[in-house]
Every structure is written in C-alpha cells, then in structure tokens.
mmCIF file of C-alpha atoms in Angstrom:
data_model
loop_
_atom_site.group_PDB
_atom_site.id
_atom_site.type_symbol
_atom_site.label_atom_id
_atom_site.label_comp_id
_atom_site.label_asym_id
_atom_site.label_seq_id
_atom_site.Cartn_x
_atom_site.Cartn_y
_atom_site.Cartn_z
ATOM 1 C CA MET A 21 82.884 -131.320 -57.035
ATOM 2 C CA SER A 22 81.059 -134.520 -56.456
ATOM 3 C CA ILE A 23 85.082 -136.209 -54.211
ATOM 4 C CA LEU A 24 86.437 -138.079 -57.186
ATOM 5 C CA TRP A 25 86.172 -134.803 -59.450
ATOM 6 C CA GLU A 26 87.974 -133.611 -56.820
ATOM 7 C CA THR A 27 90.632 -136.175 -55.936
ATOM 8 C CA ALA A 28 91.099 -137.369 -59.881
ATOM 9 C CA PHE A 29 91.819 -133.411 -59.537
ATOM 10 C CA ILE A 30 94.781 -134.169 -56.859
ATOM 11 C CA PHE A 31 96.572 -137.093 -58.296
ATOM 12 C CA VAL A 32 96.780 -134.776 -61.703
ATOM 13 C CA LEU A 33 98.447 -132.260 -59.358
ATOM 14 C CA ALA A 34 100.145 -134.632 -57.145
ATOM 15 C CA ALA A 35 102.091 -136.703 -61.045
ATOM 16 C CA ALA A 36 102.649 -133.601 -61.504
ATOM 17 C CA ALA A 37 105.332 -133.295 -59.126
ATOM 18 C CA VAL A 38 106.546 -136.773 -59.487
ATOM 19 C CA TRP A 39 107.171 -136.590 -62.971
ATOM 20 C CA TRP A 40 109.704 -133.054 -62.465
ATOM 21 C CA ALA A 41 111.276 -134.317 -59.923
ATOM 22 C CA GLY A 42 111.535 -137.563 -61.682
ATOM 23 C CA THR A 43 113.183 -136.704 -64.289
ATOM 24 C CA ARG A 44 115.353 -134.655 -62.880
ATOM 25 C CA LEU A 45 116.532 -137.115 -60.423
ATOM 26 C CA PRO A 46 119.200 -139.204 -63.227
ATOM 27 C CA ALA A 47 121.538 -135.941 -63.679
ATOM 28 C CA TYR A 48 122.253 -135.497 -60.239
ATOM 29 C CA VAL A 49 122.643 -139.401 -59.807
ATOM 30 C CA VAL A 50 124.572 -139.897 -63.194
ATOM 31 C CA ALA A 51 127.017 -136.725 -61.002
ATOM 32 C CA LEU A 52 127.104 -138.342 -57.474
ATOM 33 C CA SER A 53 127.855 -141.206 -60.126
ATOM 34 C CA GLU A 54 130.815 -140.035 -61.531
ATOM 35 C CA LYS A 55 131.837 -137.335 -58.519
ATOM 36 C CA THR A 56 132.418 -141.442 -55.837
ATOM 37 C CA GLY A 57 133.289 -143.473 -59.034
ATOM 38 C CA VAL A 58 130.549 -145.829 -59.032
ATOM 39 C CA GLY A 59 128.936 -147.713 -61.278
ATOM 40 C CA GLN A 60 126.251 -145.980 -63.857
ATOM 41 C CA GLY A 61 124.329 -149.870 -62.935
ATOM 42 C CA LEU A 62 124.712 -149.978 -58.202
ATOM 43 C CA ALA A 63 123.273 -145.663 -58.626
ATOM 44 C CA GLY A 64 120.670 -146.756 -60.218
ATOM 45 C CA MET A 65 120.007 -149.887 -57.781
ATOM 46 C CA LEU A 66 121.219 -148.659 -54.575
ATOM 47 C CA VAL A 67 120.340 -144.432 -54.749
ATOM 48 C CA LEU A 68 117.567 -144.085 -57.547
ATOM 49 C CA GLY A 69 115.911 -147.255 -56.942
ATOM 50 C CA GLY A 70 115.951 -146.891 -53.508
ATOM 51 C CA ILE A 71 114.305 -142.940 -54.019
ATOM 52 C CA THR A 72 111.964 -144.259 -56.247
ATOM 53 C CA SER A 73 110.153 -147.306 -53.845
ATOM 54 C CA LEU A 74 110.410 -144.559 -51.035
ATOM 55 C CA PRO A 75 105.965 -143.876 -52.440
ATOM 56 C CA GLU A 76 106.027 -147.960 -51.568
ATOM 57 C CA PHE A 77 107.065 -148.074 -48.510
ATOM 58 C CA ALA A 78 104.623 -145.276 -47.115
ATOM 59 C CA THR A 79 101.965 -146.352 -48.484
ATOM 60 C CA GLY A 80 102.324 -149.802 -47.581
ATOM 61 C CA THR A 81 103.210 -149.039 -44.259
ATOM 62 C CA THR A 82 100.507 -147.065 -44.022
ATOM 63 C CA ALA A 83 98.500 -150.138 -45.784
ATOM 64 C CA ALA A 84 99.280 -152.783 -42.872
ATOM 65 C CA ALA A 85 98.668 -149.540 -40.464
ATOM 66 C CA ILE A 86 95.092 -149.208 -40.929
ATOM 67 C CA GLY A 87 94.867 -153.482 -41.472
ATOM 68 C CA VAL A 88 95.479 -154.032 -44.888
ATOM 69 C CA PRO A 89 98.650 -155.356 -45.563
ATOM 70 C CA LEU A 90 97.527 -157.443 -49.056
ATOM 71 C CA LEU A 91 96.777 -154.016 -50.130
ATOM 72 C CA SER A 92 99.851 -153.005 -49.720
ATOM 73 C CA LEU A 93 101.446 -156.533 -51.246
ATOM 74 C CA ASN A 94 99.420 -156.748 -54.349
ATOM 75 C CA ASP A 95 101.035 -153.614 -54.598
ATOM 76 C CA ILE A 96 104.507 -153.978 -54.522
ATOM 77 C CA LEU A 97 103.856 -156.822 -57.020
ATOM 78 C CA GLY A 98 101.787 -154.747 -58.626
ATOM 79 C CA SER A 99 105.190 -152.478 -59.383
ATOM 80 C CA ALA A 100 107.194 -154.225 -60.055
ATOM 81 C CA SER A 101 105.591 -156.203 -63.341
ATOM 82 C CA LEU A 102 104.265 -152.218 -64.506
ATOM 83 C CA ASN A 103 108.310 -151.470 -63.832
ATOM 84 C CA LEU A 104 109.182 -153.481 -65.658
ATOM 85 C CA LEU A 105 107.386 -152.312 -68.474
ATOM 86 C CA LEU A 106 108.563 -149.462 -68.364
ATOM 87 C CA LEU A 107 111.403 -150.568 -69.547
ATOM 88 C CA ALA A 108 109.900 -151.607 -72.398
ATOM 89 C CA LEU A 109 108.742 -148.381 -73.362
ATOM 90 C CA ALA A 110 111.805 -146.677 -73.019
ATOM 91 C CA ASP A 111 112.702 -148.757 -75.468
ATOM 92 C CA MET A 112 110.237 -148.105 -77.788
ATOM 93 C CA ALA A 113 112.148 -144.073 -76.777
ATOM 94 C CA LEU A 114 115.121 -145.445 -77.780
ATOM 95 C CA GLY A 115 113.985 -146.403 -81.091
ATOM 96 C CA GLU A 116 117.392 -146.680 -83.135
ATOM 97 C CA LYS A 117 118.967 -150.483 -81.269
ATOM 98 C CA PRO A 118 117.230 -152.056 -78.474
ATOM 99 C CA LEU A 119 117.945 -151.389 -75.058
ATOM 100 C CA THR A 120 118.849 -154.509 -73.622
ATOM 101 C CA SER A 121 121.465 -154.003 -76.409
ATOM 102 C CA VAL A 122 123.280 -151.768 -75.844
ATOM 103 C CA VAL A 123 123.556 -152.261 -72.221
ATOM 104 C CA ALA A 124 127.363 -154.834 -71.548
ATOM 105 C CA ARG A 125 127.860 -155.023 -67.984
ATOM 106 C CA PRO A 126 127.750 -158.380 -66.266
ATOM 107 C CA VAL A 127 126.187 -156.037 -62.685
ATOM 108 C CA THR A 128 122.852 -155.418 -65.279
ATOM 109 C CA LEU A 129 122.904 -159.011 -66.093
ATOM 110 C CA ILE A 130 123.690 -159.617 -62.224
ATOM 111 C CA GLN A 131 121.188 -157.684 -61.039
ATOM 112 C CA GLY A 132 117.674 -158.942 -63.391
ATOM 113 C CA VAL A 133 119.237 -162.861 -62.030
ATOM 114 C CA LEU A 134 119.024 -161.470 -58.017
ATOM 115 C CA GLY A 135 115.774 -159.804 -59.113
ATOM 116 C CA MET A 136 113.970 -163.162 -60.705
ATOM 117 C CA THR A 137 114.982 -165.022 -57.322
ATOM 118 C CA LEU A 138 113.808 -162.964 -55.074
ATOM 119 C CA PHE A 139 110.497 -163.168 -57.158
ATOM 120 C CA ALA A 140 111.099 -167.028 -56.836
ATOM 121 C CA LEU A 141 111.334 -166.532 -52.959
ATOM 122 C CA VAL A 142 108.172 -164.154 -52.890
ATOM 123 C CA GLY A 143 106.416 -166.813 -54.340
ATOM 124 C CA ALA A 144 107.473 -170.413 -52.559
ATOM 125 C CA ALA A 145 106.621 -168.369 -49.371
ATOM 126 C CA ILE A 146 103.574 -167.789 -50.003
ATOM 127 C CA GLY A 147 103.172 -170.900 -51.459
ATOM 128 C CA ILE A 148 104.794 -173.063 -48.536
ATOM 129 C CA GLY A 149 103.380 -170.609 -45.985
ATOM 130 C CA GLY A 150 103.787 -171.475 -42.215
ATOM 131 C CA GLY A 151 105.776 -168.853 -41.273
ATOM 132 C CA ASP A 152 104.301 -167.367 -38.248
ATOM 133 C CA TRP A 153 107.044 -168.408 -35.497
ATOM 134 C CA GLY A 154 105.520 -166.060 -32.854
ATOM 135 C CA GLY A 155 107.098 -162.866 -32.834
ATOM 136 C CA PRO A 156 106.988 -159.735 -34.384
ATOM 137 C CA ALA A 157 107.004 -160.170 -38.442
ATOM 138 C CA SER A 158 106.644 -163.434 -39.811
ATOM 139 C CA ALA A 159 110.226 -166.296 -40.375
ATOM 140 C CA TRP A 160 109.484 -165.537 -44.710
ATOM 141 C CA SER A 161 109.393 -161.513 -44.523
ATOM 142 C CA ILE A 162 112.404 -161.993 -42.232
ATOM 143 C CA ALA A 163 114.413 -164.517 -44.872
ATOM 144 C CA ILE A 164 112.964 -162.186 -47.955
ATOM 145 C CA PHE A 165 114.727 -158.704 -46.209
ATOM 146 C CA GLY A 166 117.874 -161.081 -45.237
ATOM 147 C CA ALA A 167 117.493 -162.588 -49.631
ATOM 148 C CA VAL A 168 117.255 -158.400 -50.696
ATOM 149 C CA VAL A 169 120.513 -157.771 -48.893
ATOM 150 C CA VAL A 170 122.306 -160.278 -49.988
ATOM 151 C CA ALA A 171 121.454 -159.257 -53.515
ATOM 152 C CA LEU A 172 122.161 -155.376 -52.978
ATOM 153 C CA PHE A 173 125.917 -157.063 -51.238
ATOM 154 C CA VAL A 174 126.516 -159.906 -54.135
ATOM 155 C CA SER A 175 125.171 -156.942 -57.220
ATOM 156 C CA GLY A 176 127.703 -153.920 -55.312
ATOM 157 C CA ARG A 177 130.478 -156.687 -55.536
ATOM 158 C CA ALA A 178 130.797 -157.762 -58.846
ATOM 159 C CA GLU A 179 130.555 -153.554 -60.156
ATOM 160 C CA ARG A 180 133.359 -153.174 -58.608
ATOM 161 C CA ARG A 181 135.066 -156.611 -60.093
ATOM 162 C CA PRO A 182 133.363 -157.498 -63.377
ATOM 163 C CA MET A 183 133.687 -161.175 -64.529
ATOM 164 C CA TRP A 184 133.231 -160.356 -68.808
ATOM 165 C CA GLN A 185 133.900 -157.663 -71.297
ATOM 166 C CA VAL A 186 131.933 -157.215 -74.181
ATOM 167 C CA VAL A 187 133.964 -157.900 -77.793
ATOM 168 C CA ASN A 188 132.041 -156.246 -79.520
ATOM 169 C CA PRO A 189 130.312 -152.606 -77.792
ATOM 170 C CA PRO A 190 126.980 -150.966 -78.305
ATOM 171 C CA ASP A 191 127.818 -148.207 -81.161
ATOM 172 C CA LEU A 192 125.121 -145.623 -79.948
ATOM 173 C CA GLU A 193 125.946 -142.070 -79.165
ATOM 174 C CA VAL A 194 127.920 -141.592 -75.643
ATOM 175 C CA ALA A 195 126.369 -139.914 -73.124
ATOM 176 C CA GLU A 196 128.065 -136.478 -72.342
ATOM 177 C CA GLU A 197 129.492 -136.161 -68.809
ATOM 178 C CA SER A 198 127.718 -134.450 -66.141
ATOM 179 C CA ARG A 199 127.019 -130.978 -66.027
ATOM 180 C CA ARG A 200 126.386 -131.553 -62.422
ATOM 181 C CA LYS A 201 129.929 -132.907 -61.564
ATOM 182 C CA GLN A 202 130.810 -129.475 -60.090
ATOM 183 C CA ILE A 203 128.479 -129.297 -58.247
ATOM 184 C CA THR A 204 129.330 -129.998 -54.160
ATOM 185 C CA ALA A 205 128.660 -133.294 -52.343
ATOM 186 C CA GLY A 206 126.798 -131.576 -50.079
ATOM 187 C CA LYS A 207 124.881 -129.063 -52.135
ATOM 188 C CA LEU A 208 124.994 -132.332 -54.163
ATOM 189 C CA ALA A 209 123.014 -133.816 -50.852
ATOM 190 C CA LEU A 210 120.927 -131.395 -50.644
ATOM 191 C CA VAL A 211 118.989 -131.342 -53.761
ATOM 192 C CA LEU A 212 119.382 -134.699 -54.062
ATOM 193 C CA ALA A 213 117.497 -134.765 -50.851
ATOM 194 C CA GLY A 214 114.572 -132.169 -52.363
ATOM 195 C CA LEU A 215 114.233 -134.136 -55.189
ATOM 196 C CA ALA A 216 113.285 -137.568 -52.806
ATOM 197 C CA SER A 217 111.538 -135.736 -50.317
ATOM 198 C CA ILE A 218 109.127 -133.962 -53.343
ATOM 199 C CA ILE A 219 108.828 -137.847 -54.795
ATOM 200 C CA LEU A 220 107.887 -139.316 -51.731
ATOM 201 C CA VAL A 221 104.737 -136.700 -50.643
ATOM 202 C CA GLY A 222 103.424 -136.342 -53.810
ATOM 203 C CA GLY A 223 104.011 -140.763 -54.493
ATOM 204 C CA VAL A 224 101.956 -141.556 -50.620
ATOM 205 C CA THR A 225 99.602 -138.047 -52.602
ATOM 206 C CA LEU A 226 98.845 -140.027 -55.684
ATOM 207 C CA ALA A 227 98.322 -143.603 -53.724
ATOM 208 C CA ASN A 228 96.100 -141.658 -51.105
ATOM 209 C CA ALA A 229 94.454 -140.691 -54.566
ATOM 210 C CA GLY A 230 93.996 -143.834 -56.354
ATOM 211 C CA GLU A 231 92.945 -145.694 -53.491
ATOM 212 C CA THR A 232 89.716 -142.902 -53.182
ATOM 213 C CA ILE A 233 89.184 -142.776 -56.779
ATOM 214 C CA ALA A 234 89.188 -146.630 -56.546
ATOM 215 C CA GLU A 235 86.731 -146.553 -53.185
ATOM 216 C CA GLU A 236 84.137 -144.377 -55.542
ATOM 217 C CA THR A 237 84.449 -146.343 -58.525
ATOM 218 C CA GLY A 238 84.107 -149.733 -56.484
ATOM 219 C CA LEU A 239 87.322 -151.617 -57.372
ATOM 220 C CA GLY A 240 88.883 -154.252 -55.213
ATOM 221 C CA THR A 241 91.405 -154.958 -53.325
ATOM 222 C CA GLY A 242 93.329 -157.130 -55.410
ATOM 223 C CA ILE A 243 93.558 -155.737 -58.814
ATOM 224 C CA VAL A 244 92.840 -151.410 -56.466
ATOM 225 C CA GLY A 245 96.642 -152.508 -55.098
ATOM 226 C CA LEU A 246 97.690 -154.607 -58.894
ATOM 227 C CA LEU A 247 96.585 -151.739 -60.599
ATOM 228 C CA ILE A 248 95.784 -148.242 -59.630
ATOM 229 C CA ILE A 249 98.277 -147.946 -56.264
ATOM 230 C CA ALA A 250 100.695 -149.545 -58.720
ATOM 231 C CA VAL A 251 100.418 -146.912 -61.797
ATOM 232 C CA ALA A 252 100.786 -143.780 -59.072
ATOM 233 C CA THR A 253 103.589 -145.505 -57.594
ATOM 234 C CA SER A 254 105.611 -146.780 -60.232
ATOM 235 C CA LEU A 255 104.722 -142.878 -61.605
ATOM 236 C CA PRO A 256 108.152 -142.033 -60.178
ATOM 237 C CA GLU A 257 110.118 -144.817 -61.575
ATOM 238 C CA ALA A 258 108.311 -143.369 -65.226
ATOM 239 C CA SER A 259 109.617 -140.311 -64.989
ATOM 240 C CA ALA A 260 112.961 -142.073 -63.910
ATOM 241 C CA ILE A 261 113.172 -143.674 -66.858
ATOM 242 C CA ILE A 262 112.153 -141.228 -69.292
ATOM 243 C CA GLY A 263 115.309 -139.131 -67.724
ATOM 244 C CA ALA A 264 117.500 -141.621 -68.151
ATOM 245 C CA MET A 265 117.207 -142.733 -71.667
ATOM 246 C CA ARG A 266 116.903 -138.869 -72.139
ATOM 247 C CA HIS A 267 121.031 -138.024 -71.133
ATOM 248 C CA LYS A 268 121.482 -141.850 -72.397
ATOM 249 C CA ARG A 269 121.723 -143.244 -69.172
ATOM 250 C CA TYR A 270 121.330 -146.984 -70.513
ATOM 251 C CA GLU A 271 122.429 -148.775 -67.918
ATOM 252 C CA LEU A 272 120.762 -146.983 -64.877
ATOM 253 C CA ALA A 273 117.712 -147.217 -66.702
ATOM 254 C CA ILE A 274 117.979 -151.034 -65.963
ATOM 255 C CA GLY A 275 119.523 -150.699 -63.314
ATOM 256 C CA GLU A 276 117.116 -148.255 -61.677
ATOM 257 C CA ILE A 277 114.270 -150.912 -62.523
ATOM 258 C CA PHE A 278 115.897 -154.026 -61.794
ATOM 259 C CA GLY A 279 116.921 -152.193 -58.204
ATOM 260 C CA SER A 280 113.777 -149.993 -57.065
ATOM 261 C CA ASN A 281 111.680 -154.007 -57.550
ATOM 262 C CA MET A 282 114.708 -155.097 -54.988
ATOM 263 C CA PHE A 283 113.830 -152.139 -53.025
ATOM 264 C CA ASN A 284 110.267 -153.403 -53.109
ATOM 265 C CA LEU A 285 109.961 -156.568 -51.694
ATOM 266 C CA ALA A 286 112.418 -155.568 -48.894
ATOM 267 C CA ILE A 287 109.159 -154.068 -47.750
ATOM 268 C CA ILE A 288 107.330 -157.166 -47.493
ATOM 269 C CA LEU A 289 108.980 -157.572 -43.807
ATOM 270 C CA ALA A 290 108.127 -153.302 -43.123
ATOM 271 C CA ILE A 291 104.220 -154.323 -43.554
ATOM 272 C CA ASP A 292 104.272 -157.334 -40.747
ATOM 273 C CA LEU A 293 106.295 -155.458 -38.529
ATOM 274 C CA VAL A 294 103.041 -153.128 -38.660
ATOM 275 C CA ALA A 295 100.618 -155.100 -39.517
ATOM 276 C CA PRO A 296 98.395 -155.487 -36.630
ATOM 277 C CA GLY A 297 97.662 -160.088 -36.642
ATOM 278 C CA GLN A 298 99.188 -162.691 -38.958
ATOM 279 C CA GLY A 299 101.766 -162.245 -41.557
ATOM 280 C CA VAL A 300 100.725 -160.839 -44.828
ATOM 281 C CA ILE A 301 102.252 -163.901 -46.184
ATOM 282 C CA GLU A 302 100.352 -165.935 -44.248
ATOM 283 C CA GLN A 303 97.339 -163.834 -45.635
ATOM 284 C CA ALA A 304 98.653 -164.322 -49.258
ATOM 285 C CA GLY A 305 96.788 -166.890 -51.624
ATOM 286 C CA GLY A 306 97.248 -167.096 -54.875
ATOM 287 C CA PHE A 307 96.727 -164.419 -57.179
ATOM 288 C CA GLU A 308 99.725 -162.865 -55.421
ATOM 289 C CA ILE A 309 101.589 -166.051 -56.462
ATOM 290 C CA ALA A 310 101.114 -165.639 -59.327
ATOM 291 C CA ALA A 311 101.278 -162.044 -59.786
ATOM 292 C CA ALA A 312 104.864 -162.693 -58.017
ATOM 293 C CA MET A 313 105.295 -165.292 -61.243
ATOM 294 C CA LEU A 314 104.798 -162.282 -63.855
ATOM 295 C CA ALA A 315 107.593 -160.126 -62.738
ATOM 296 C CA LEU A 316 109.378 -163.542 -62.145
ATOM 297 C CA VAL A 317 108.616 -163.989 -66.169
ATOM 298 C CA LEU A 318 109.104 -160.556 -67.046
ATOM 299 C CA THR A 319 112.619 -160.087 -65.716
ATOM 300 C CA GLY A 320 113.129 -163.287 -67.409
ATOM 301 C CA VAL A 321 112.327 -161.853 -70.587
ATOM 302 C CA PHE A 322 114.268 -158.970 -70.192
ATOM 303 C CA VAL A 323 117.736 -161.003 -68.419
ATOM 304 C CA ILE A 324 117.468 -163.433 -71.549
ATOM 305 C CA GLY A 325 117.967 -160.010 -73.564
ATOM 306 C CA LEU A 326 120.894 -159.128 -72.418
ATOM 307 C CA ILE A 327 122.092 -162.089 -72.972
ATOM 308 C CA GLU A 328 121.913 -162.922 -76.487
ATOM 309 C CA ARG A 329 122.119 -158.799 -77.126
ATOM 310 C CA ARG A 330 120.155 -158.934 -80.452
ATOM 311 C CA ASP A 331 120.388 -154.982 -82.198
ATOM 312 C CA ARG A 332 117.121 -155.597 -84.621
ATOM 313 C CA THR A 333 113.691 -153.939 -84.038
ATOM 314 C CA VAL A 334 110.176 -153.767 -84.733
ATOM 315 C CA LEU A 335 108.245 -151.160 -84.329
ATOM 316 C CA ARG A 336 110.521 -149.528 -83.132
ATOM 317 C CA MET A 337 111.393 -151.944 -79.566
ATOM 318 C CA GLY A 338 113.639 -155.662 -79.510
ATOM 319 C CA GLN A 339 112.069 -158.779 -79.152
ATOM 320 C CA ASP A 340 112.096 -158.860 -75.790
ATOM 321 C CA SER A 341 110.200 -155.719 -74.972
ATOM 322 C CA ILE A 342 107.869 -156.626 -77.938
ATOM 323 C CA THR A 343 107.116 -160.037 -75.591
ATOM 324 C CA ALA A 344 107.729 -158.323 -72.451
ATOM 325 C CA ILE A 345 104.383 -156.758 -73.234
ATOM 326 C CA LEU A 346 102.467 -159.356 -74.815
ATOM 327 C CA ILE A 347 103.395 -161.488 -71.389
ATOM 328 C CA TYR A 348 102.189 -158.531 -68.833
ATOM 329 C CA PHE A 349 99.153 -157.679 -70.599
ATOM 330 C CA SER A 350 98.298 -161.793 -70.807
ATOM 331 C CA GLY A 351 99.165 -161.505 -67.297
ATOM 332 C CA VAL A 352 97.185 -158.129 -66.025
ATOM 333 C CA ALA A 353 94.116 -160.400 -67.862
ATOM 334 C CA LEU A 354 94.348 -163.787 -66.383
ATOM 335 C CA LEU A 355 94.854 -161.938 -62.292
ATOM 336 C CA VAL A 356 91.791 -159.845 -63.124
ATOM 337 C CA SER A 357 90.025 -163.699 -63.986
ATOM 338 C CA LEU A 358 91.501 -164.649 -60.652
ATOM 339 C CA ALA A 359 89.721 -161.430 -58.632
ATOM 340 C CA SER A 360 87.093 -161.969 -60.036
#
C-alpha cells in the first residue's frame, strides 16, 4: 500500500474520532452552561470555541517549530473562513427559518463585530509590517493577542449585561433542558477533558495526515494551509455545530464559530514564540491579507443577517447563507489564482 493510501486511511480514522467527540461535546457544554448560569453564546465562544481550537494550536505551533510558520498562519485564516461556511451549511440543516433569524441575543452580534475587528487588525498588521522589536515575538502578534483578550472580555460583559431585547422572539421548537445537567461538576469536567483530548489528538493526526497528502500530491504551502489543513482542523467545529443544531442550541452554534475564530487568531502569538527567525506577520504578504479579508467579509455577512433577522428562506437557507457560500468560493478562487 502506498504512503498516500495509508495516510488517507489514517485521515479517515482520525476524522471519525473527531466527529464522534465533536457531536457529543455541545450537550455537555449546554449542561455546563445550565449549571453555571453562563449564557449559551458565551459558553459556545469560551468552552466550545476554545476546545475546537485545540487542533489549530497544536498543528500551528508544530509547523512553526519546524520552520514553516506561514503554513500555520494560512491554516488559521483558512479555518476561519471555512468555519463561517459551516454556518451556512448548518442553516440548511435548520431549514424552517434562517439560522440568523432565530438567534436573538446582543452578545452574538457583538462577537461577530469583534471578530471582524480582529481580522481587520490582522490584515492591517500584515500590510503595515515593521513589528520586529527584538523581543521573542513581534509587536503585531502581541497586539493581536491583546486584542483577542479584550474581545473575550467585552463578549463576557455583554452576556452579563444585555443591552436590548427582541420585540418579536423567534417561534421555534424550544430546546429541551439538558439531560446531562444532573451530572456532578467533577464528572462533567472529566467528560469535557476526555472529549477535548480526543479532539486534540484526532485534530493533530488529521493535520499531519493532511500535510503528508499535500506533499504527496505536490500542492503549495499557501493552498495546503488554506484548504487541506484548514479542512482537517475544522472538522471539530463541523461536528460541534451538527451536535448543537441537533439539540436546537442555535446560539451555541454561532457562538462556537465566532469564538473559535477569535481563539485561532490568538494562536498567532504562540506561532511567533516557537518559530525561528522572523515573525510570521512579517513573512506574510498579499495572499494572507486576502485570506484575512475573506474571513472578515464572511463574518460581516452573518452580522448583517443577525441584525436584519429576515425569515425568508431560499433552498432551505437564508439569503445571508447563500451570499456567504458565493463569497467563499469566489474568494477561494481568487486565492488559488494568487497562489499560482
């Protein structure tokens, strides 16, 4: 059996493990939310988003340590756009109404706007450059990490102090109270840690297998990071969204994606700390700026959908999801042309 086929088999096994753990994760995050009183949007952002970002952290730091930090950065930016595409597919699974019309809490909107701000900061940092100051990481990487911390703090404050309420709340089947709420806090923590470990190990295996597949097929670093590795490390988000939608936890699904993208951008600092030589922001160029802008625009599309809350569907999706799909594939086509 050739190396390519052996690697593909490992890829499938790891994907199955990640999918199994990811689809079960939302139910336990909901139980944690109900036990602690933390809202679903914040729980999705902090807990679910943080756990599903573990593969990006592991693969990003590993790739940076062996001298290919740009592969890590392109993985992060590619995963961000792909995660947002997953929201459109989740919208299709809902079918009855657009996903953005049934999520009616200010914290989700704020998470989206903060995410757009962070992607704009990354694009500006790459375009301006000059962040090397002789320290262990570039000034831009430190600034991006600090901005992520502030964004998480602002999101948490918005969850505790909502600024407005919806006049006409969505009329959908209400999610049942989690059957796992009765689990003790200690057991809940152990289960979450176990599922997180499966996702971490499986995600790293997926990414490593993806790199091998990319090498065997002769694809370039930019496209490898943006597409193949991004697809591999986005499987935890995909399975988590499916689990959240199955349990009718729509706010959790959107919060998970917005939160995961925030956590992923914080990984840029870790990449800089372990990568030898020049900072990853200084090495990036037009390709990475375009990738960051694609993620920014896709986030903006869903933010507009959350503001408008239109209840009309086309092909079982909201207009924002259809727009996001068109923009995503157009953006990927542009990036492929830039890479070639």
